[in-house]
């Protein structure tokens, strides 16, 4: 079976996901495109999906009888409306992070999916599919004893001018919020945020870098440095300190040279390259599940927990280092 996919939001990642569906992965084809900027869908049609129909709105795309499953890759604030429409239509839906920009919005999606009675939503937390994180999880689960601390860093070389302080949490650190919860198989109970002096490349509305400290229910303390104007590269670090030893996320493969009295290798500069293989694997997983009319991988509950945690971290940006509690409601049976 070929799953006929409609893509809503054909900017950077929507275009890249359309490319991987049509040119890299198996079992699916992009048949429909929609973007508030029609020129962007037209460019994707021309370059990647010549047979795709262009729809004026995401809702019309979702309603089309030609569309079996939906990719939501528009701006974060628009995700909720499209995911809810896909659930109402009973169509599997892959939604880029964040599932919704508020915890209330994510809860509406959880409620709608629970009422539908079957999983339809996969959230784009691709790090769970990254070979390095998968290997790290196996090591943490089997070799280093119970985790005590995690030291992590999420560094972007640069961000657009409109990127402001809360976005460090709900646009950037949301990846750590999800992947560390998965890695430790634990939930968060509190968040604190510390600000060192702002880096010179920052601006008045962006306090950069920042350090978020999360505590888990089992007492593991996690520190995450978010530095989105680090200049030197796109760099993701994660080290888990356990009772018996330490495990670290592997560096991406890179050729090492010994040349001109220097030992060196390149550092990546773009998230698209750093997680290219993980995006392939996550979308192939989506296609397999969508062919069966369902979804797997990170679910709406994970998206909801990430939204609750993000809200607590953003609140903690305003408390001068004081802890903000994170309280989760009971998990519905659909997500056990
Ligand atoms: P982008 O700005 O390059 O593209 C977004 C597109 O959505 C634009 O073409 C815009 O015109 C369109 N759009 C906005 N509102 C719309 C609406 N109501 N209906 C239809 N189209 C609409 O942004 P980018 O970087 O592609 O990000 C899109 C989403 O993907 C964001 O939620 C972002 O957080 C997520 N993302 C995830 C990444 C990951 O590593 N998993 C990496 C980059 C982005
Ligand atoms: C972007 O939206 C992503 O998801 C990237 O993975 C992240 O590194 C970046 O900070 C975000 O803006």
Tab-separated table of N, CA and C and ligand atoms in Angstrom, residues 97 154 156 171-172 175 234 271, ligand 2:
chain	number	residue	atom	x	y	z
A	97	UNK	N	7.231	19.174	16.458
A	97	UNK	CA	7.192	19.815	17.768
A	97	UNK	C	6.986	21.306	17.587
A	154	UNK	N	22.561	22.168	24.479
A	154	UNK	CA	21.902	22.329	23.181
A	154	UNK	C	22.385	23.665	22.636
A	156	UNK	N	23.044	26.152	19.360
A	156	UNK	CA	22.808	26.537	17.954
A	156	UNK	C	23.816	27.635	17.610
A	171	UNK	N	10.930	26.156	21.879
A	171	UNK	CA	11.364	25.861	20.513
A	171	UNK	C	12.612	24.974	20.509
A	172	UNK	N	13.494	25.174	21.482
A	172	UNK	CA	14.808	24.519	21.445
A	172	UNK	C	14.913	23.419	22.507
A	175	UNK	N	13.299	19.616	22.911
A	175	UNK	CA	13.893	18.334	22.492
A	175	UNK	C	14.514	17.605	23.694
A	234	UNK	N	26.576	23.636	15.494
A	234	UNK	CA	25.363	23.040	16.068
A	234	UNK	C	25.833	21.855	16.891
A	271	UNK	N	20.841	21.810	12.199
A	271	UNK	CA	20.067	20.700	12.753
A	271	UNK	C	19.650	19.696	11.677
B	2	LIG	C1	14.503	24.191	15.751
B	2	LIG	O1	13.111	24.441	15.599
B	2	LIG	C2	14.731	22.771	16.080
B	2	LIG	O2	13.855	22.013	16.369
B	2	LIG	C3	16.146	22.414	16.240
B	2	LIG	O3	16.313	21.050	16.467
B	2	LIG	C4	16.679	23.221	17.413
B	2	LIG	O4	18.057	22.966	17.589
B	2	LIG	C5	16.490	24.706	17.179
B	2	LIG	O5	16.932	25.423	18.330
B	2	LIG	C6	15.022	25.029	16.911
B	2	LIG	O6	14.897	26.394	16.626
